Structures are given as C-alpha cells and as structure tokens.
Amino acid sequence: PRLLSQFFFADERVTRVVAEINGLDAELDPQQYLVLLNQLHLSQAHLLAVLERIMEECIPTQRHSRDYLVKFPEELLVDNLGNHMLFAAECLLAGTFLEVEESDGAQLRPQARNLLCSLELVRTVLREQSLSQPNSYPEPVRAVLIQFDRLFAEFELSYVSSLVAVKSPDEIYRQQEIIVLFCETVERALHLGYLTQEMIDGYEPLLMFTIPRLAIISGLLIYPEGPLSLERSPEEMSRVFSPFYNLLKKIRDLLQVLSAEELCLLERSLCTAE
C-alpha cells in the first residue's frame, strides 16, 4: 500500500520495457516493436499516476498552479494529457516535431530537456528512498518533486500554447458569464414551475434542450446586460453565441412584442417541445 513501493515497481516496469525496446531490431520485428511501444506508453502512464499521488501526499501545498488549464480547449483535458506531454518532450529532445512547427519545437527543446532530466532525477531519488525509508519524504526528496512539478507545468503550458490557441482571460470570463446565465435560468424556471427539482436530480434528458432554450430568452429579456447582450459587437460576445448575432436580434425583436401571458406560454411550450 505504500506509494514509494508502488513507485518502485512502476519504475521497474518502465525500465524493463525500455531495455526490451533497446534490444529489439524494429525492422526485423515491427509488430513486436509496436507491442512494446504500447506497453511503454501504459507503463509510463502508470508511473506518472503514482508520481502524481506521491506529490499530492508529499507536497500538497507546494504544487505549481494549474489554473492555466481553464485556458485549454476541452478536448485536450483528458486523463492521459500528462503522458502525452511526456511523449511530446521525448520527441522534441530527439528532434522530432510531430505536432508543432519546427521553429516552435526548437524553442521548446530546452524546456523538454530540463523536464526529462528532472524526471530522471525524481526516479533516481524516489527509487533510493523506497529502498531505504519508504515511509518518509525528507527535504531532498521534496525539493526534487517541487522542481519536477514546476517544470512539468511550465512545459505543459508552453507546449499546448504552441499547439492550439488557448483561451484569453476575456474569453474565460465570457464563458463564466454563460455559466451564471444558465444557473440563473434554472433558478428562475424552478421558481416559475417550468421545471421541477426531481427533473434536475434525475438528469431528465429533455433538460439538455429546455435549459438552453430558456437561457436564450432569459439572456435576451431578463438579463439583457449579460453574455447575450446585443449592445456588444459580435466580436465581444462568446464564440458560443457570436455566429448567431443577427438571429438573436430577430428573436429579441419578436420576444419584445409578446405580452407577459404570451411569454409565459412560450416558455412553457419550450419546456415540453422536443
């Protein structure tokens, strides 16, 4: 159950697979080479997972901030992102630019080198610690973990920033505005009886259509200064709504001529129509 013991065996597995790859002629046995590469990917992922748990146990208050993750596109926020970053660093150090431009890759190589050297130091220190005192984390161990955590975060941010367009602070704020709008829409719908708490607690599938529909009406009429404010230019709106700027203006103009009774009837119908 001790994390350092788990790290020792995970590290042994990585070392063994790397030795098998180095002793194999890939041209003579390409299928076995691919099998070993997959084993290396899985064993490295397990090693990083154990290392992550060790850092959470050893340096929980000294972790490098990961606030930058909110800037990343959602499709990149997957469980194996860390392992992907490690693979990217290894490719960059080998002079292979799989995903980034060569100029960007050249700038990232020093960071990749520092990260991989730090990882090797962490592996060495933790192996020694697991064999001597597997129940404690002395200051030298904590120091190398803090350094690795910082280098990993810095490389992750730099690499992803060169790969895709990360969200700006303004875009993140606009996204938060939409979250608030949806929350206020749900609260209003519950108050008016359009929805029930049982529907929300039971993850009623119809809510996937109902809440966005009601949010558009709320954003145009009830909270006109929010993320659907048409006083802004399309460029100032969230990318979720900016392509529909002209359509939203037409919807607002139609909504404004409705009476309170007609608006209520419309909203109720939006809660039932598929």
Short mmCIF file of C-alpha atoms in Angstrom, two decimals:
data_model
loop_
_atom_site.label_atom_id
_atom_site.label_comp_id
_atom_site.label_asym_id
_atom_site.label_seq_id
_atom_site.Cartn_x
_atom_site.Cartn_y
_atom_site.Cartn_z
CA PRO A 1 0.00 0.00 0.00
CA ARG A 2 2.95 2.41 0.37
CA LEU A 3 3.23 4.82 -2.53
CA LEU A 4 7.01 4.67 -2.68
CA SER A 5 6.81 0.89 -3.02
CA GLN A 6 4.26 1.28 -5.81
CA PHE A 7 6.59 3.76 -7.49
CA PHE A 8 9.50 1.34 -7.27
CA PHE A 9 7.65 -1.41 -9.11
CA ALA A 10 6.15 1.02 -11.64
CA ASP A 11 9.63 2.36 -12.33
CA GLU A 12 10.97 -1.18 -12.67
CA ARG A 13 8.32 -1.87 -15.29
CA VAL A 14 9.28 1.19 -17.34
CA THR A 15 12.96 0.31 -17.13
CA ARG A 16 12.31 -3.27 -18.23
CA VAL A 17 10.19 -2.25 -21.24
CA VAL A 18 12.78 0.33 -22.34
CA ALA A 19 15.50 -2.34 -22.13
CA GLU A 20 13.40 -4.68 -24.30
CA ILE A 21 12.87 -1.95 -26.88
CA ASN A 22 16.58 -1.11 -26.98
CA GLY A 23 17.43 -4.77 -27.51
CA LEU A 24 14.94 -5.24 -30.35
CA ASP A 25 15.57 -4.70 -34.06
CA ALA A 26 12.42 -2.84 -35.09
CA GLU A 27 12.98 -3.58 -38.79
CA LEU A 28 13.15 -7.32 -38.22
CA ASP A 29 10.16 -7.48 -35.88
CA PRO A 30 7.98 -4.37 -36.38
CA GLN A 31 4.92 -5.97 -34.81
CA GLN A 32 6.71 -6.73 -31.54
CA TYR A 33 8.16 -3.23 -31.61
CA LEU A 34 4.64 -1.75 -31.72
CA VAL A 35 3.57 -4.04 -28.88
CA LEU A 36 6.47 -2.84 -26.74
CA LEU A 37 5.75 0.79 -27.57
CA ASN A 38 2.20 0.33 -26.35
CA GLN A 39 3.49 -1.33 -23.18
CA LEU A 40 5.86 1.59 -22.67
CA HIS A 41 3.01 4.07 -23.07
CA LEU A 42 0.89 2.21 -20.48
CA SER A 43 3.74 1.73 -18.02
CA GLN A 44 4.75 5.41 -18.24
CA ALA A 45 1.15 6.45 -17.69
CA HIS A 46 1.02 4.28 -14.56
CA LEU A 47 4.34 5.69 -13.36
CA LEU A 48 3.10 9.27 -13.76
CA ALA A 49 -0.15 8.40 -11.97
CA VAL A 50 1.74 7.06 -8.96
CA LEU A 51 4.07 10.06 -9.04
CA GLU A 52 1.06 12.38 -9.05
CA ARG A 53 -0.29 10.67 -5.92
CA ILE A 54 3.12 10.95 -4.25
CA MET A 55 3.23 14.69 -4.93
CA GLU A 56 -0.27 15.11 -3.55
CA GLU A 57 0.85 13.32 -0.40
CA CYS A 58 4.30 14.88 -0.10
CA ILE A 59 3.97 18.48 -1.34
CA PRO A 60 0.20 19.20 -1.43
CA THR A 61 0.58 22.90 -0.56
CA GLN A 62 3.62 23.46 -2.75
CA ARG A 63 2.22 22.24 -6.06
CA HIS A 64 2.67 24.56 -9.03
CA SER A 65 -0.58 26.26 -10.01
CA ARG A 66 -2.61 24.54 -12.72
CA ASP A 67 -5.03 27.44 -13.18
CA TYR A 68 -3.88 27.68 -16.80
CA LEU A 69 -5.84 24.51 -17.58
CA VAL A 70 -9.03 26.57 -17.87
CA LYS A 71 -7.48 28.16 -20.96
CA PHE A 72 -7.16 24.83 -22.75
CA PRO A 73 -9.78 23.56 -25.23
CA GLU A 74 -11.98 20.99 -23.53
CA GLU A 75 -10.98 18.24 -25.96
CA LEU A 76 -7.42 18.39 -24.58
CA LEU A 77 -8.46 17.94 -20.95
CA VAL A 78 -8.21 14.16 -20.93
CA ASP A 79 -6.84 11.74 -18.36
CA ASN A 80 -3.70 10.95 -20.39
CA LEU A 81 -2.67 14.58 -21.02
CA GLY A 82 0.34 14.22 -18.73
CA ASN A 83 1.57 11.13 -20.54
CA HIS A 84 1.07 12.91 -23.86
CA MET A 85 3.23 15.79 -22.59
CA LEU A 86 5.97 13.36 -21.61
CA PHE A 87 5.88 11.74 -25.06
CA ALA A 88 5.99 15.19 -26.68
CA ALA A 89 9.04 16.13 -24.62
CA GLU A 90 10.82 12.93 -25.65
CA CYS A 91 10.04 13.60 -29.32
CA LEU A 92 11.28 17.18 -29.10
CA LEU A 93 14.50 16.12 -27.46
CA ALA A 94 15.01 13.59 -30.27
CA GLY A 95 14.50 16.34 -32.85
CA THR A 96 11.09 15.09 -33.98
CA PHE A 97 8.35 17.71 -34.36
CA LEU A 98 5.13 15.74 -34.66
CA GLU A 99 2.56 18.37 -33.74
CA VAL A 100 4.29 21.75 -33.61
CA GLU A 101 6.11 23.90 -36.13
CA GLU A 102 9.86 23.35 -36.31
CA SER A 103 10.57 26.87 -35.05
CA ASP A 104 8.29 26.34 -32.04
CA GLY A 105 9.83 22.95 -31.42
CA ALA A 106 13.32 24.41 -31.36
CA GLN A 107 12.23 26.89 -28.69
CA LEU A 108 10.57 24.14 -26.66
CA ARG A 109 13.54 21.77 -26.71
CA PRO A 110 15.36 23.33 -23.73
CA GLN A 111 12.20 23.03 -21.64
CA ALA A 112 11.75 19.43 -22.80
CA ARG A 113 15.36 18.63 -21.88
CA ASN A 114 15.00 20.17 -18.41
CA LEU A 115 11.75 18.30 -17.82
CA LEU A 116 13.14 14.89 -18.79
CA CYS A 117 16.32 15.44 -16.78
CA SER A 118 14.19 16.38 -13.80
CA LEU A 119 12.09 13.25 -14.25
CA GLU A 120 15.20 11.06 -14.29
CA LEU A 121 16.39 12.74 -11.09
CA VAL A 122 12.98 12.14 -9.48
CA ARG A 123 13.07 8.48 -10.50
CA THR A 124 16.56 8.03 -9.04
CA VAL A 125 15.78 9.81 -5.78
CA LEU A 126 12.46 8.03 -5.24
CA ARG A 127 13.96 4.62 -6.01
CA GLU A 128 16.66 5.20 -3.42
CA GLN A 129 14.14 6.46 -0.91
CA SER A 130 11.84 3.47 -1.50
CA LEU A 131 14.72 1.10 -0.72
CA SER A 132 15.89 2.92 2.41
CA GLN A 133 12.96 4.68 4.12
CA PRO A 134 9.73 4.05 2.17
CA ASN A 135 7.59 5.74 4.83
CA SER A 136 9.10 9.23 4.75
CA TYR A 137 9.85 12.11 2.39
CA PRO A 138 12.96 14.02 3.55
CA GLU A 139 13.66 17.53 2.31
CA PRO A 140 15.89 16.49 -0.66
CA VAL A 141 13.02 14.34 -1.97
CA ARG A 142 10.56 17.17 -1.55
CA ALA A 143 12.89 19.56 -3.37
CA VAL A 144 13.21 17.42 -6.50
CA LEU A 145 9.46 16.83 -6.55
CA ILE A 146 8.75 20.58 -6.34
CA GLN A 147 11.20 21.23 -9.18
CA PHE A 148 9.71 18.50 -11.37
CA ASP A 149 6.15 19.70 -10.73
CA ARG A 150 7.11 23.26 -11.75
CA LEU A 151 8.98 22.18 -14.88
CA PHE A 152 6.14 19.89 -15.93
CA ALA A 153 3.54 22.66 -15.57
CA GLU A 154 5.69 25.18 -17.44
CA PHE A 155 6.32 22.76 -20.31
CA GLU A 156 2.66 21.75 -20.49
CA LEU A 157 1.52 25.36 -20.81
CA SER A 158 4.21 26.26 -23.35
CA TYR A 159 3.65 23.17 -25.49
CA VAL A 160 -0.14 23.42 -25.62
CA SER A 161 0.09 27.17 -26.29
CA SER A 162 2.22 26.44 -29.36
CA LEU A 163 -0.16 23.70 -30.44
CA VAL A 164 -3.56 25.40 -30.19
CA ALA A 165 -4.98 28.82 -29.43
CA VAL A 166 -5.55 28.88 -25.69
CA LYS A 167 -8.40 30.89 -24.26
CA SER A 168 -7.76 34.50 -23.36
CA PRO A 169 -8.78 35.90 -19.94
CA ASP A 170 -11.67 37.74 -21.65
CA GLU A 171 -12.92 34.52 -23.23
CA ILE A 172 -12.71 32.68 -19.91
CA TYR A 173 -14.73 35.48 -18.28
CA ARG A 174 -17.35 35.29 -21.04
CA GLN A 175 -17.57 31.54 -20.50
CA GLN A 176 -18.17 32.11 -16.80
CA GLU A 177 -20.91 34.60 -17.68
CA ILE A 178 -22.69 31.87 -19.63
CA ILE A 179 -22.45 29.51 -16.64
CA VAL A 180 -24.03 32.18 -14.43
CA LEU A 181 -26.77 32.77 -17.01
CA PHE A 182 -27.63 29.07 -17.12
CA CYS A 183 -27.69 28.88 -13.30
CA GLU A 184 -29.98 31.89 -13.05
CA THR A 185 -32.18 30.47 -15.81
CA VAL A 186 -32.61 27.20 -13.92
CA GLU A 187 -33.37 29.05 -10.68
CA ARG A 188 -36.00 31.19 -12.44
CA ALA A 189 -37.53 28.16 -14.18
CA LEU A 190 -37.85 26.35 -10.85
CA HIS A 191 -39.44 29.41 -9.27
CA LEU A 192 -41.99 29.73 -12.09
CA GLY A 193 -42.71 26.00 -12.14
CA TYR A 194 -41.36 25.37 -15.62
CA LEU A 195 -39.03 22.72 -14.19
CA THR A 196 -39.01 20.59 -11.06
CA GLN A 197 -36.16 19.66 -8.80
CA GLU A 198 -36.95 16.00 -9.49
CA MET A 199 -36.27 16.56 -13.21
CA ILE A 200 -32.87 18.03 -12.40
CA ASP A 201 -31.94 15.41 -9.81
CA GLY A 202 -32.99 12.68 -12.23
CA TYR A 203 -30.99 14.14 -15.15
CA GLU A 204 -34.10 14.36 -17.31
CA PRO A 205 -32.77 14.20 -20.93
CA LEU A 206 -35.23 16.88 -22.07
CA LEU A 207 -33.31 19.41 -19.95
CA MET A 208 -30.48 19.33 -22.49
CA PHE A 209 -32.85 21.17 -24.85
CA THR A 210 -35.06 23.01 -22.38
CA ILE A 211 -32.43 24.89 -20.38
CA PRO A 212 -30.53 26.35 -23.39
CA ARG A 213 -33.84 27.47 -24.92
CA LEU A 214 -34.93 29.17 -21.71
CA ALA A 215 -31.43 30.64 -21.30
CA ILE A 216 -31.71 32.40 -24.67
CA ILE A 217 -34.97 34.04 -23.60
CA SER A 218 -33.51 34.93 -20.20
CA GLY A 219 -30.37 36.32 -21.78
CA LEU A 220 -32.29 38.49 -24.24
CA LEU A 221 -35.10 39.75 -21.97
CA ILE A 222 -34.48 39.06 -18.27
CA TYR A 223 -30.71 39.67 -18.10
CA PRO A 224 -30.06 41.88 -21.16
CA GLU A 225 -26.68 43.05 -19.84
CA GLY A 226 -25.34 39.50 -19.57
CA PRO A 227 -23.48 37.34 -22.10
CA LEU A 228 -26.28 37.68 -24.68
CA SER A 229 -26.22 41.48 -24.60
CA LEU A 230 -26.75 42.69 -28.15
CA GLU A 231 -25.26 46.05 -27.20
CA ARG A 232 -21.92 44.34 -27.70
CA SER A 233 -20.42 43.66 -31.10
CA PRO A 234 -20.31 40.02 -32.25
CA GLU A 235 -16.56 40.03 -31.60
CA GLU A 236 -17.18 40.90 -27.95
CA MET A 237 -19.60 38.01 -27.42
CA SER A 238 -18.71 34.45 -26.55
CA ARG A 239 -17.89 32.26 -29.52
CA VAL A 240 -20.85 30.13 -28.48
CA PHE A 241 -23.28 32.88 -29.50
CA SER A 242 -21.40 35.26 -31.79
CA PRO A 243 -22.14 33.29 -35.02
CA PHE A 244 -25.88 33.76 -34.30
CA TYR A 245 -25.75 37.51 -33.59
CA ASN A 246 -28.22 38.51 -36.31
CA LEU A 247 -30.57 35.65 -35.49
CA LEU A 248 -30.53 36.64 -31.81
CA LYS A 249 -31.51 40.19 -32.74
CA LYS A 250 -34.52 38.85 -34.67
CA ILE A 251 -35.52 36.63 -31.74
CA ARG A 252 -35.23 39.56 -29.31
CA ASP A 253 -37.39 41.77 -31.54
CA LEU A 254 -40.07 39.07 -31.65
CA LEU A 255 -39.93 38.48 -27.90
CA GLN A 256 -40.33 42.16 -27.10
CA VAL A 257 -43.80 42.32 -28.67
CA LEU A 258 -45.13 39.44 -26.56
CA SER A 259 -47.33 40.07 -23.55
CA ALA A 260 -46.45 38.56 -20.18
CA GLU A 261 -49.05 35.83 -20.73
CA GLU A 262 -47.74 35.05 -24.21
CA LEU A 263 -44.15 34.92 -22.95
CA CYS A 264 -45.17 32.50 -20.18
CA LEU A 265 -46.97 30.31 -22.71
CA LEU A 266 -43.92 30.33 -24.98
CA GLU A 267 -41.55 29.34 -22.19
CA ARG A 268 -43.85 26.54 -21.05
CA SER A 269 -44.06 25.22 -24.59
CA LEU A 270 -40.26 25.24 -24.83
CA CYS A 271 -40.16 23.00 -21.77
CA THR A 272 -42.26 20.34 -23.45
CA ALA A 273 -41.41 20.54 -27.17
CA GLU A 274 -38.73 18.22 -28.48
#
